[in-house]
Every structure is written in structure tokens, then in C-alpha cells.
Coordinates of C-alpha atoms and ligand atoms in Angstrom, one line a residue:
M1 CA 107.2 106.6 94.4
D2 CA 104.2 105.0 96.0
Y3 CA 102.6 104.6 92.6
I4 CA 100.3 101.7 93.6
L5 CA 99.5 103.0 97.0
S6 CA 98.5 106.4 95.7
K7 CA 96.0 104.8 93.4
Y8 CA 94.0 103.5 96.4
C9 CA 95.0 105.7 99.3
P10 CA 94.1 109.4 99.1
R11 CA 96.8 110.2 101.7
I12 CA 100.0 108.2 102.3
E13 CA 102.1 110.6 104.5
F14 CA 100.9 111.5 108.0
D15 CA 102.3 113.8 110.7
S16 CA 101.4 111.9 113.8
Y17 CA 99.6 108.8 114.9
E18 CA 96.5 110.8 115.5
D19 CA 96.6 112.2 112.0
F20 CA 97.1 108.7 110.6
F21 CA 94.3 107.2 112.8
E22 CA 91.8 109.9 111.8
N23 CA 92.6 110.3 108.2
F24 CA 93.9 107.1 106.7
T25 CA 91.4 105.7 104.2
I26 CA 91.4 103.3 101.3
N27 CA 89.2 103.2 98.1
I28 CA 88.7 99.6 97.0
P29 CA 87.5 98.9 93.5
Q30 CA 85.0 96.2 93.0
N31 CA 87.1 94.2 90.5
F32 CA 90.5 94.6 92.2
N33 CA 92.7 91.5 91.7
F34 CA 96.1 91.6 93.3
A35 CA 97.9 89.7 90.6
Y36 CA 96.8 92.0 87.8
D37 CA 96.5 95.3 89.6
V38 CA 99.7 95.1 91.6
V39 CA 102.1 92.6 90.0
D40 CA 101.2 93.1 86.3
E41 CA 100.8 96.9 87.0
W42 CA 104.3 97.2 88.4
A43 CA 105.6 95.1 85.5
R44 CA 103.9 97.5 83.1
V45 CA 105.1 100.8 84.6
E46 CA 108.5 99.7 86.0
P47 CA 109.5 96.4 84.3
E48 CA 112.9 96.1 86.0
K49 CA 111.6 96.7 89.5
K50 CA 112.8 94.0 91.8
A51 CA 110.1 91.9 93.4
L52 CA 112.0 89.1 95.1
V53 CA 115.5 88.1 96.1
W54 CA 115.7 84.5 97.1
V55 CA 118.6 82.5 98.7
D56 CA 118.8 79.1 100.3
D57 CA 121.3 77.2 102.5
N58 CA 123.3 76.0 99.4
D59 CA 123.9 79.6 98.3
D60 CA 121.6 79.2 95.5
R61 CA 120.5 82.8 94.8
K62 CA 117.8 84.1 92.4
E63 CA 116.4 87.5 91.7
F64 CA 113.0 88.2 90.2
T65 CA 111.6 91.4 88.8
F66 CA 107.9 92.2 88.7
S67 CA 108.1 91.4 84.9
D68 CA 109.5 88.0 85.7
I69 CA 106.7 87.3 88.2
S70 CA 104.1 88.7 85.8
R71 CA 105.3 86.5 82.9
M72 CA 105.9 83.3 85.0
S73 CA 102.5 83.6 86.7
N74 CA 100.9 83.9 83.2
Q75 CA 102.7 80.7 82.2
M76 CA 101.6 78.9 85.4
A77 CA 98.0 80.2 85.0
N78 CA 98.0 78.4 81.6
V79 CA 99.4 75.3 83.3
F80 CA 96.8 75.3 86.0
W81 CA 94.1 76.0 83.4
E82 CA 95.2 73.0 81.4
Q83 CA 95.1 70.9 84.5
G84 CA 91.5 71.8 84.9
I85 CA 91.8 74.5 87.6
R86 CA 89.0 77.1 87.3
K87 CA 87.7 80.1 89.3
G88 CA 86.7 79.0 92.7
D89 CA 88.7 75.7 92.7
V90 CA 91.0 75.1 95.7
V91 CA 94.7 74.4 95.4
L92 CA 96.8 73.4 98.5
M93 CA 100.5 74.5 98.5
I94 CA 103.2 73.1 100.7
L95 CA 106.3 74.9 99.5
R96 CA 108.4 75.9 102.5
R97 CA 109.8 79.2 101.2
R98 CA 110.4 78.1 97.7
W99 CA 110.3 81.0 95.1
E100 CA 107.7 79.0 93.1
Y101 CA 105.2 79.9 95.9
W102 CA 105.0 83.5 94.6
V103 CA 104.6 82.4 91.0
C104 CA 101.9 79.8 91.7
A105 CA 100.0 82.1 94.1
M106 CA 99.9 84.8 91.5
A107 CA 98.9 82.4 88.8
L108 CA 96.0 81.1 90.9
C109 CA 95.0 84.7 91.8
K110 CA 94.8 85.4 88.0
I111 CA 92.4 82.4 87.5
G112 CA 90.4 83.3 90.6
A113 CA 91.2 80.0 92.3
T114 CA 91.6 79.8 96.1
V115 CA 95.1 79.2 97.5
V116 CA 95.4 77.2 100.7
P117 CA 99.0 77.5 102.0
A118 CA 100.2 74.8 104.4
T119 CA 103.3 74.2 106.4
I120 CA 105.9 71.5 105.7
Q121 CA 105.7 69.8 109.1
L122 CA 102.2 68.5 108.4
T123 CA 101.6 64.8 108.8
R124 CA 99.5 62.6 106.4
K125 CA 96.5 63.1 108.7
D126 CA 96.9 66.9 108.8
I127 CA 97.1 67.1 105.0
A128 CA 94.1 64.8 104.5
Y129 CA 92.2 66.9 107.0
R130 CA 92.9 70.1 105.1
C131 CA 92.2 68.5 101.7
N132 CA 88.8 67.1 102.8
L133 CA 87.7 70.2 104.7
A134 CA 88.6 72.6 101.8
G135 CA 87.7 70.3 98.9
V136 CA 91.2 70.6 97.5
K137 CA 91.5 69.9 93.7
M138 CA 95.2 70.1 93.2
M139 CA 98.4 70.1 95.3
V140 CA 101.7 71.9 94.8
C141 CA 104.6 70.7 97.0
V142 CA 108.3 71.3 97.5
N143 CA 110.5 68.4 96.5
D144 CA 111.2 67.2 100.0
D145 CA 111.0 63.5 100.9
Y146 CA 108.9 64.0 104.0
V147 CA 106.5 66.4 102.5
C148 CA 106.0 64.3 99.3
E149 CA 105.7 61.0 101.2
Q150 CA 103.1 62.4 103.6
T151 CA 101.2 64.0 100.7
E152 CA 101.2 60.7 98.8
L153 CA 99.8 58.9 101.8
A154 CA 97.3 61.6 102.5
L155 CA 96.0 61.5 99.0
Q156 CA 94.8 57.9 99.6
D157 CA 92.2 59.5 101.9
A158 CA 91.6 62.6 100.0
P159 CA 89.5 61.8 96.8
S160 CA 88.9 65.4 95.7
V161 CA 92.6 65.9 94.8
Q162 CA 93.1 65.3 91.0
G163 CA 96.7 66.2 90.5
K164 CA 100.0 67.1 92.1
I165 CA 102.9 69.3 91.0
V166 CA 106.4 69.1 92.6
C167 CA 108.8 72.1 92.7
G168 CA 112.6 72.1 93.0
G169 CA 113.3 68.8 91.2
E170 CA 111.6 65.8 89.6
R171 CA 109.7 63.0 91.4
E172 CA 108.0 59.9 90.1
G173 CA 104.3 60.2 89.9
W174 CA 104.4 64.0 90.1
L175 CA 104.1 66.7 87.4
S176 CA 107.3 68.8 87.4
F177 CA 106.9 72.6 87.9
S178 CA 110.0 73.3 85.8
D179 CA 108.9 71.1 82.9
L180 CA 105.4 72.5 82.9
I181 CA 106.4 76.1 83.0
A182 CA 109.1 75.6 80.3
S183 CA 106.5 74.7 77.7
A184 CA 103.7 77.0 78.8
S185 CA 102.7 80.2 76.9
P186 CA 103.4 83.5 78.6
E187 CA 100.2 84.9 77.0
W188 CA 97.3 85.1 79.3
Q189 CA 94.1 87.3 79.1
R190 CA 92.6 88.8 82.2
P191 CA 89.1 87.2 82.4
E192 CA 86.1 89.4 81.9
G193 CA 82.4 89.2 82.9
D194 CA 81.4 86.3 85.0
A195 CA 84.9 84.7 84.7
A196 CA 86.5 87.8 86.4
T197 CA 87.0 87.8 90.1
Q198 CA 84.9 90.2 92.3
I199 CA 86.2 91.8 95.5
D200 CA 84.2 89.5 97.8
D201 CA 85.2 86.2 96.1
I202 CA 87.5 84.0 98.1
M203 CA 91.2 84.4 97.3
L204 CA 92.9 82.6 100.2
M205 CA 92.2 80.2 103.0
Y206 CA 94.6 80.0 105.9
F207 CA 94.6 77.2 108.5
T208 CA 95.3 78.8 111.9
S209 CA 98.2 77.7 114.0
G210 CA 96.1 75.2 116.0
T211 CA 97.4 76.6 119.3
T212 CA 94.1 76.0 121.1
G213 CA 92.6 73.1 119.1
N214 CA 92.0 71.9 115.6
A215 CA 93.3 74.3 113.0
K216 CA 90.5 76.5 111.5
A217 CA 90.1 77.3 107.8
V218 CA 90.1 81.1 107.7
E219 CA 88.6 82.6 104.5
H220 CA 89.9 85.8 103.0
S221 CA 88.4 87.6 100.0
F222 CA 90.2 89.5 97.3
K223 CA 89.9 92.6 99.5
H224 CA 92.4 91.1 102.0
P225 CA 95.6 92.6 100.5
F226 CA 94.3 96.1 101.3
G227 CA 94.5 95.3 105.0
H228 CA 98.2 94.6 104.6
I229 CA 99.0 98.2 103.5
I230 CA 98.9 98.9 107.2
T231 CA 100.9 95.8 108.1
A232 CA 103.8 96.5 105.6
K233 CA 103.9 100.3 105.1
Y234 CA 103.0 101.6 108.6
W235 CA 104.1 98.8 111.0
Q236 CA 107.0 97.0 109.3
Q237 CA 107.9 100.3 107.6
V238 CA 109.0 98.6 104.4
Q239 CA 110.6 101.0 101.9
E240 CA 110.1 101.1 98.1
N241 CA 112.9 99.2 96.2
K242 CA 114.5 98.2 99.5
L243 CA 114.8 94.7 100.9
H244 CA 112.3 93.5 103.5
M245 CA 112.7 90.2 105.3
S246 CA 110.0 88.5 107.4
V247 CA 110.9 85.1 108.7
T248 CA 108.1 82.6 108.1
D249 CA 107.2 79.5 106.2
S250 CA 104.8 80.0 103.4
G251 CA 102.2 77.9 105.3
W252 CA 101.3 80.6 107.7
A253 CA 99.3 83.8 107.6
K254 CA 102.6 85.5 108.6
F255 CA 103.7 84.9 105.0
G256 CA 100.9 87.0 103.6
W257 CA 101.7 89.6 106.3
G258 CA 105.4 89.8 105.6
K259 CA 106.3 88.4 102.3
L260 CA 103.8 89.4 99.7
Y261 CA 100.7 91.6 99.7
G262 CA 101.6 94.8 101.6
Q263 CA 105.2 94.6 100.6
W264 CA 104.5 94.5 96.9
M265 CA 101.7 97.1 97.2
A266 CA 104.3 99.4 98.7
G267 CA 106.8 98.5 96.0
A268 CA 109.3 96.9 98.4
C269 CA 111.5 94.0 97.4
V270 CA 110.9 90.8 99.4
F271 CA 114.0 89.1 100.6
C272 CA 113.6 85.4 101.3
Y273 CA 116.1 83.0 103.0
D274 CA 114.7 79.5 102.4
M275 CA 116.4 77.9 105.4
M276 CA 116.1 74.2 106.2
K277 CA 116.4 74.9 109.9
F278 CA 116.5 78.0 112.1
V279 CA 120.1 78.4 113.2
P280 CA 120.2 81.8 115.0
A281 CA 123.9 82.6 114.1
K282 CA 123.2 81.8 110.4
L283 CA 120.1 84.0 110.3
L284 CA 122.2 86.9 111.9
Q285 CA 124.8 86.3 109.2
V286 CA 122.2 86.5 106.4
M287 CA 120.7 89.7 108.0
Q288 CA 124.1 91.3 107.9
D289 CA 125.3 90.1 104.5
Y290 CA 122.2 91.1 102.5
K291 CA 122.0 94.6 104.1
L292 CA 118.3 94.4 104.7
T293 CA 116.4 97.6 105.3
T294 CA 113.5 96.2 107.4
F295 CA 113.2 92.9 109.3
C296 CA 110.4 91.0 111.1
A297 CA 110.5 87.8 113.1
P298 CA 108.5 86.2 115.9
P299 CA 109.6 86.9 119.5
T300 CA 111.0 83.4 119.9
M301 CA 113.5 84.0 117.2
Y302 CA 114.7 87.2 118.8
R303 CA 115.0 85.3 122.1
F304 CA 117.2 82.7 120.5
M305 CA 119.3 85.2 118.5
L306 CA 120.0 86.9 121.8
Q307 CA 121.8 83.7 122.9
E308 CA 124.4 84.5 120.2
D309 CA 126.9 87.4 120.1
V310 CA 124.4 89.8 118.4
A311 CA 126.8 92.8 118.7
S312 CA 129.4 91.2 116.6
Y313 CA 127.1 91.4 113.5
D314 CA 126.7 94.6 111.6
L315 CA 123.0 95.1 111.5
S316 CA 123.2 98.9 111.1
P317 CA 121.5 99.0 107.7
I318 CA 118.3 97.6 109.2
Q319 CA 116.2 100.6 110.0
N320 CA 113.2 98.8 111.5
F321 CA 112.9 95.6 113.5
A322 CA 109.3 94.2 114.0
T323 CA 107.8 91.3 115.7
A324 CA 104.4 89.6 116.1
G325 CA 102.7 86.3 116.7
E326 CA 103.3 86.0 120.4
P327 CA 103.9 88.6 123.2
L328 CA 107.3 90.2 123.2
N329 CA 108.9 90.2 126.6
A330 CA 110.2 93.7 127.6
E331 CA 113.5 92.1 128.5
V332 CA 114.0 91.0 124.9
T333 CA 113.4 94.4 123.4
V334 CA 115.6 96.1 126.0
A335 CA 118.5 93.6 125.3
W336 CA 118.0 94.0 121.6
E337 CA 118.2 97.8 121.8
R338 CA 121.3 97.6 123.9
L339 CA 123.0 95.4 121.3
T340 CA 121.8 96.9 118.0
G341 CA 120.8 100.5 119.0
K342 CA 117.2 99.9 117.8
K343 CA 114.0 99.0 119.5
I344 CA 111.7 96.2 118.3
R345 CA 108.3 97.4 117.1
E346 CA 105.5 95.0 118.1
G347 CA 102.5 94.2 116.1
F348 CA 99.4 92.1 117.1
G349 CA 97.0 90.2 114.9
Q350 CA 95.8 86.8 113.8
S351 CA 95.4 84.6 110.7
E352 CA 91.9 86.1 110.7
G353 CA 93.1 89.6 109.7
P354 CA 96.0 92.0 109.1
V355 CA 97.8 93.8 111.8
L356 CA 95.3 95.2 114.4
V357 CA 97.5 96.9 116.9
A358 CA 101.0 98.0 116.4
T359 CA 103.8 100.4 117.4
F360 CA 103.3 102.6 114.4
P361 CA 106.2 104.9 113.2
W362 CA 105.1 108.0 115.2
L363 CA 104.9 106.0 118.4
E364 CA 107.8 105.5 120.8
P365 CA 108.0 101.7 121.5
R366 CA 107.1 100.9 125.1
P367 CA 108.5 97.6 126.3
G368 CA 105.7 95.2 127.2
S369 CA 103.1 97.1 125.1
M370 CA 101.9 96.2 121.6
G371 CA 101.2 99.8 120.5
K372 CA 97.9 101.4 119.4
P373 CA 95.0 100.3 117.1
S374 CA 95.1 100.3 113.4
P375 CA 92.9 103.0 111.7
L376 CA 91.3 100.3 109.5
L377 CA 89.3 98.6 112.3
N378 CA 87.4 99.7 115.3
I379 CA 89.2 98.1 118.1
R380 CA 87.8 98.1 121.7
L381 CA 88.4 96.2 124.9
L382 CA 85.1 94.7 126.1
D383 CA 84.0 92.7 129.1
D384 CA 81.9 89.5 128.8
D385 CA 78.7 91.4 128.4
G386 CA 80.1 93.6 125.6
N387 CA 80.6 96.7 127.6
F388 CA 83.7 98.9 127.3
V389 CA 86.2 98.3 130.1
P390 CA 87.9 101.4 131.6
D391 CA 91.6 102.1 131.1
G392 CA 93.8 99.9 133.3
E393 CA 91.3 97.1 133.4
E394 CA 91.5 93.9 131.5
G395 CA 89.2 93.3 128.5
A396 CA 88.9 91.1 125.4
I397 CA 90.3 92.7 122.2
C398 CA 87.3 93.1 119.9
V399 CA 86.7 94.5 116.4
T400 CA 83.4 96.5 116.8
H401 CA 81.0 98.1 114.4
L402 CA 81.1 95.1 111.9
K403 CA 77.7 96.0 110.6
D404 CA 78.6 99.7 109.8
A405 CA 81.7 99.1 107.7
Y406 CA 83.3 95.7 107.3
P407 CA 87.1 96.3 107.7
P408 CA 89.3 95.5 104.7
G409 CA 91.5 92.6 105.5
L410 CA 89.3 91.0 108.1
F411 CA 88.4 87.3 107.4
V412 CA 84.9 86.6 106.0
G413 CA 84.3 83.2 107.6
Y414 CA 85.6 79.8 108.7
F415 CA 85.2 77.5 105.8
G416 CA 83.0 74.5 106.4
D417 CA 81.9 75.8 109.8
P418 CA 78.9 78.1 109.5
E419 CA 78.2 77.9 113.2
R420 CA 81.6 79.1 114.3
T421 CA 81.4 81.8 111.6
K422 CA 78.1 83.0 112.9
E423 CA 79.4 83.0 116.4
A424 CA 82.5 85.0 115.4
L425 CA 81.1 87.4 112.8
G426 CA 77.3 87.2 113.1
G427 CA 76.9 89.9 115.8
E428 CA 78.0 93.5 116.2
Y429 CA 81.6 92.7 117.1
Y430 CA 84.3 90.0 116.6
N431 CA 85.8 88.9 119.9
L432 CA 89.4 87.7 119.5
H433 CA 89.4 86.2 123.0
D434 CA 92.8 87.8 123.5
M435 CA 92.9 89.8 126.8
A436 CA 94.6 93.2 127.0
W437 CA 94.5 96.4 129.0
R438 CA 94.9 100.0 127.9
D439 CA 97.0 102.7 129.6
P440 CA 95.8 106.4 129.7
D441 CA 97.9 107.2 126.6
G442 CA 96.1 104.6 124.6
Y443 CA 98.8 101.9 124.4
L444 CA 97.5 98.3 124.6
S445 CA 99.4 95.6 126.6
F446 CA 98.7 91.9 126.1
V447 CA 97.6 89.8 129.1
G448 CA 97.1 86.4 127.6
R449 CA 94.6 84.4 125.6
N450 CA 91.4 84.2 127.6
D451 CA 91.8 80.5 128.1
D452 CA 95.4 81.0 129.3
V453 CA 94.6 83.5 132.0
I454 CA 95.0 81.7 135.4
K455 CA 92.2 82.1 137.9
C456 CA 93.4 81.1 141.3
S457 CA 92.7 82.1 144.9
G458 CA 90.4 84.8 143.7
Y459 CA 93.0 86.4 141.4
R460 CA 93.3 86.6 137.7
I461 CA 96.9 86.2 136.6
G462 CA 98.0 86.8 133.0
P463 CA 100.7 84.3 132.1
F464 CA 102.6 86.9 130.0
E465 CA 103.5 89.1 132.9
V466 CA 104.9 86.2 135.0
E467 CA 106.7 84.8 131.9
S468 CA 108.2 88.2 131.2
A469 CA 109.5 88.4 134.8
L470 CA 111.1 85.0 134.5
V471 CA 112.7 85.7 131.1
A472 CA 114.3 88.8 132.7
H473 CA 116.4 86.4 134.8
P474 CA 119.6 85.4 133.0
A475 CA 119.0 81.6 133.6
V476 CA 115.8 81.6 131.6
V477 CA 115.6 81.4 127.8
E478 CA 111.9 80.9 127.6
C479 CA 109.1 79.6 129.7
A480 CA 105.4 78.9 129.8
V481 CA 103.2 79.9 132.8
T482 CA 100.1 77.9 133.4
A483 CA 97.7 76.8 136.1
A484 CA 98.5 73.5 137.9
P485 CA 96.3 71.5 140.3
D486 CA 97.0 71.9 144.1
P487 CA 95.2 69.8 146.8
I488 CA 94.8 72.8 149.1
R489 CA 94.6 75.9 146.9
G490 CA 92.8 74.2 144.0
K491 CA 95.0 75.8 141.4
V492 CA 98.5 77.3 141.6
V493 CA 100.8 79.1 139.2
K494 CA 103.4 76.8 137.5
A495 CA 106.3 77.8 135.3
T496 CA 107.8 75.4 132.8
V497 CA 111.3 76.7 132.1
V498 CA 114.0 76.2 129.4
L499 CA 117.3 77.2 130.9
A500 CA 120.1 79.1 129.3
R501 CA 123.4 77.3 128.6
G502 CA 125.4 76.7 131.8
Y503 CA 122.5 76.6 134.2
E504 CA 121.1 73.6 136.1
G505 CA 117.6 73.2 137.5
T506 CA 118.5 72.9 141.2
P507 CA 116.1 73.6 144.1
E508 CA 118.3 76.7 144.8
L509 CA 117.7 78.0 141.4
T510 CA 113.9 77.4 141.8
K511 CA 114.0 79.5 145.0
E512 CA 116.0 82.2 143.3
L513 CA 113.6 82.3 140.3
Q514 CA 110.6 82.5 142.7
N515 CA 112.2 85.3 144.7
H516 CA 113.0 87.1 141.4
V517 CA 109.3 87.0 140.3
K518 CA 108.1 88.2 143.7
K519 CA 110.4 91.2 143.4
T520 CA 109.5 91.9 139.8
T521 CA 105.7 91.6 139.9
A522 CA 103.1 91.3 142.6
P523 CA 104.2 88.5 144.9
Y524 CA 101.0 86.5 144.7
K525 CA 101.9 85.8 141.0
Y526 CA 105.0 83.8 141.7
P527 CA 105.2 80.2 140.4
R528 CA 104.8 77.8 143.3
I529 CA 105.9 75.0 140.9
V530 CA 108.9 75.3 138.6
E531 CA 109.6 72.5 136.2
Y532 CA 112.7 72.4 134.0
V533 CA 112.4 71.1 130.4
D534 CA 114.7 70.9 127.4
E535 CA 112.0 72.4 125.2
L536 CA 108.5 73.7 125.5
P537 CA 105.6 72.0 123.6
K538 CA 105.0 74.2 120.6
T539 CA 102.8 74.2 117.5
V540 CA 104.6 73.4 114.2
G541 CA 104.8 77.2 113.7
G542 CA 106.7 77.6 117.0
K543 CA 104.0 78.9 119.4
I544 CA 103.9 77.7 122.9
K545 CA 101.1 75.3 123.6
R546 CA 100.1 76.2 127.2
K547 CA 96.9 74.3 126.8
L548 CA 98.9 71.0 126.3
I549 CA 100.9 71.7 129.5
R550 CA 97.6 72.3 131.4
T551 CA 96.0 69.1 130.0
N552 CA 99.1 67.0 130.9
D553 CA 98.8 68.4 134.4
G554 CA 95.2 67.4 134.6
I555 CA 93.6 70.9 134.3
A556 CA 90.5 70.8 132.2
D557 CA 89.4 74.1 130.5
Ligands
ATP601 P1 94.4 78.7 116.9 O1 93.4 79.9 116.5 O2 94.3 77.6 115.9 O3 94.3 78.3 118.3 P2 96.5 80.7 116.8 O4 95.4 81.7 117.4 O5 97.8 80.7 117.6 O6 95.9 79.3 116.7 P3 97.3 82.5 114.7 O7 96.2 83.1 113.9 O8 98.6 82.1 114.0 O9 96.8 81.1 115.3 O10 97.7 83.4 115.9 C1 97.0 84.5 116.4 C2 97.2 84.7 117.9 O11 98.6 84.9 118.2 C3 96.4 85.9 118.4 O12 95.1 85.6 118.6 C4 97.2 86.0 119.8 O13 96.8 85.1 120.7 C5 98.6 85.7 119.4 N1 99.4 86.9 119.1 C6 99.7 87.5 117.9 N2 100.4 88.6 118.0 C7 100.6 88.8 119.3 C8 101.3 89.8 120.1 N3 102.0 90.8 119.6 N4 101.2 89.6 121.4 C9 100.6 88.6 122.0 N5 99.9 87.6 121.3 C10 100.0 87.7 120.0
MG602 MG1 93.4 81.9 117.0

């Protein structure tokens, strides 16, 4: 057990959070390459070990061992090589959750090329933006009409792209993954000397969710997978040879968090449900039928699953539920525990790194709190001048001591944007611009993104607290709390609300919701304006765009 982890981590078992925080360390070799040192190594020592179980909406089901992934990634490395892809070249992949993602990502890792994952909802303009910014040389796409058409149009404006491969079928004008791999040799030599990758070379580039503006290209080096030992082993608590499911499209950093690096280092088998659309009842069915051991999904998915009859599904084999990406309302975790008997463990982080704060195994989950800092990074709450804030007061989450020891897993720059990179990483600390406070026991609670914190009538109001109060009312499925203009007060608190089935947005309900907030939190935080909508504006990844609501209401940042 723990064969790979024990190569790099002197200690794997810990008695307490304090023991873990003080004593967890990783030794990182200069020439570590995930595809050779994890995938090929598992294939060598345990050829039949299961790496991936993949199902889709048509009950197509496939299973891959580490030997399969090792062999197929060798074949695809030969294919990419023949297509002219070399170390340092950039390949953009839009593959939804197709199993070919794992094969191609490992093939490109073997060559030392940079993978840029992207999500399927991108438009022609988004794709061209990514290709031009990152200098993409080749594209690999799922055989989906929308994705392929948008890509073909984008390529008219993206001259750097020299070839395109389609997965999951044939398409005119595209090279076919299945044809290419069928005729490719499974022999591939790990490059040596200058052709070999070094730990600080760029392995991966994520585009951020674009919640606050244009998506940024976050660069990660070959060191990045080490950060995810914490994500997978100690937050999601994946178990060796057991199924772990994280719900995410391959276009997001969450995929690297939940479906690849840490899971495979810990020897867990990744379970993937390649759904066309998120149908809460269907996801619950899959979670039950496949007897998963660990599970992770964003808070919004838990919120929507709770609209179904959760207790009628047998989720008892699932030993750990995790969530990240947005704040988890206490109400959701309390309801989930009532129905499944288990609490949800929250994690916090960004595309820019691995999990930074989490409810680690030794910690009792506290509703409304994210947990405690990861031992890999120095995490502090700082004020605008870079001073520590005392417990109980709000500060920006920062990764400090960058100059002493650069944390494994943290990004190394924003590609094509040296100014932004310098601003973020050029000083002593990296400011995430996410606001939180710490209780005397060291648990951190999220307040809001700095830009989303509402400043009105001399108060600072974190949207998360008001949103959590509203979600605790049975009429509210989800909501966004923002500042709105007011002729007398300047700015007031506004709630944009999606109602549960059977409720109507009447003035009486508005009064009731306002009173409910006044009772649940400090009365000055109550929303003076309540607007009812069918759905909230969200990023393609499903994050609430509070900034868009503010802009539509005429509030400039
Ligand atoms: P962009 O940077 O393009 O505006 P984004 O920040 O939403 O988009 P991601 O990297 O996908 O892109 O998301 C990271 C952000 O998600 C964090 O900075 C934080 O604001 C939010 N987040 C992640 N986990 C949590 C959590 N557990 N609680 C609250 N917020 C979270
Ligand atoms: Mg961000």
C-alpha cells in the first residue's frame, strides 16, 4: 500500500491535525514526470491495478488499468510526435469527460508538451482567445457538433494551430483518435538529457473560471501533482484501489484536483460519469449504483441534489463527501448529514494551486467553516498593508514566505501576462483576494471575494453570510447577495433569489425572507431589495457571477 506516496513522503500516517501540519513533508526529485513516475511505475509494479472506470449516459462502460493507460499513452505519444508535437509545444483539449483525456494528457506529459484543458461550452471567440494567448499548436476535441463547429470557426482566427484530432467518432477534416492509436506503436523511450523534462518546466496551463473578468492562463510546472497529494489523500480521503468520483468537466482545474494527479499518486481508481447534462436524480443513482468510496462535487450540486429524495438512495458505501469551488452554506451540510448520516468536508483553493484550506480527517467539520490550512503552504490572513489580522477579524487569504520555500503545487505565473504575474508572485506573499476570518481554534470561515464584499452605511457585509441565511429558508434554492444603488443610502443589500418548487415571489414572501435574515444574522445585513429569477447568472463552470448582477444594477467596482 501507498507504494508511490512512500517514495516521496517520509511519513504518510498522522495522529492529529497538529502532527500532520508540523510533520508532513515531500521530497521532490528534479526530473519527476508524473506520466513515467506514477502511471508507468504503477503499471510496472501492479500491472492490473485499476486506474479508471468510465461510464456515460448510454451505459457505455470502460475500465482501464494502469498498464492500459501506460501503453495507450505511449501510443499517443508516438502519434503526437509524428504530428510534430515536441517538448514545450502547447496542445488544447476540449474533451468533456471523455476517457481519451487521461490518455492524451499522459502522452503529452511523456513528451513534455503543455496541456491546456478547456471546457465544452466555449464559443468560437473563447477558443480563439485561448489558442492565440497560449500559442496552441494542436487541438484535441470530443466529437460533439457544438464543440467541433466552434473549434473549426475559431481556427480561422488562430493561425498557430496546425492540426486537430477528434475523439469518440469520425469527422470530416479531423484526424481520428481511434484510427491514429490503432496504428501507433506502444514502444516509447523516456527522453534523456535536454529532451527530458525538468521539475520547473511547464506541464499544464489552466484558464480560470472567469468569474471576475477575462479568464487567466495559470501556469503549473511538473511539480504541480505533488500539491495534490494533500487534495486527494488528506482532504478527499481517497483510498487505494477504491473508487473516487469528483464531478467536473475536464476543462477545469477541479479535474486535476479530483480526477487525476493526487488520486493516482495515492493509488485510487478514478470513477468518471461522462454525463451530457447534470440531472440531480441521475447523479444520485450513479453514486448509489457504483458503490463509490469517496465523492466530491461543488456546493451547487449538493444544493440541487437536496431538492430530490436523497434518503431514498443508498449512499452508505461513500465514506467521505467533499466540496469546493464556492462557499458551502451551513444549511446544506446540515441537511446532507440528516439524510445521509455524513457531513460534507469543505476544501478551499483556486486554479492557481492545490487545496489550501480544508477539513482534514482529524478535524470535526464545522458548518460554515472551510477547515484549517494545508501544511504545504504558509497561509495567513493579512490586511491591506500586509499585517496579520487578529482572530475574529476579516483578512485576505494569503500564501506567505514565497521567497523562503516555494510551495509545491502553487502556480508559477500567468502565461502572457508578466505584469499580473509580478503583481501576484513578485513579492513576499501571494494575495488570493478572498476574504476570511479565523476562530480561536484556527478554523477559517469564508466571507466573500474582496470585490464581492458589500460596503454600505459604514458596514462591511460579506455576501456569503446573508446568502447562507437565505438558503436556510425552505423557499430558497440558491441566491446571490450584492450591492445595489439606493438614492438615499448610496448602496443597499440586494438578494437575487431562485425559489424552490411550489413558491411564488410575492411581496409577502419578500417580507418573510427579510424577517428571516434579520433573525438569523445581524439585522443591518438584511436585503432591502429581493428580486426573484429563474436562474442566477453563472460562469460556464457554474459559479455565481455576482459581478454581472452588480454591473447590471449600475454598480461600478
Ligand atoms: P477568475 O479568477 O477568472 O475570476 P475564479 O477565481 O472563480 O475565476 P477558480 O480558480 O475556478 O476561478 O476559482 C477559485 C475561487 O473560487 C477562489 O478564489 C474562491 O473565490 C472560490 N472558492 C473556491 N473554494 C471555495 C470555498 N470552499 N469557499 C468559498 N470560495 C471558494
Ligand atoms: Mg480567481
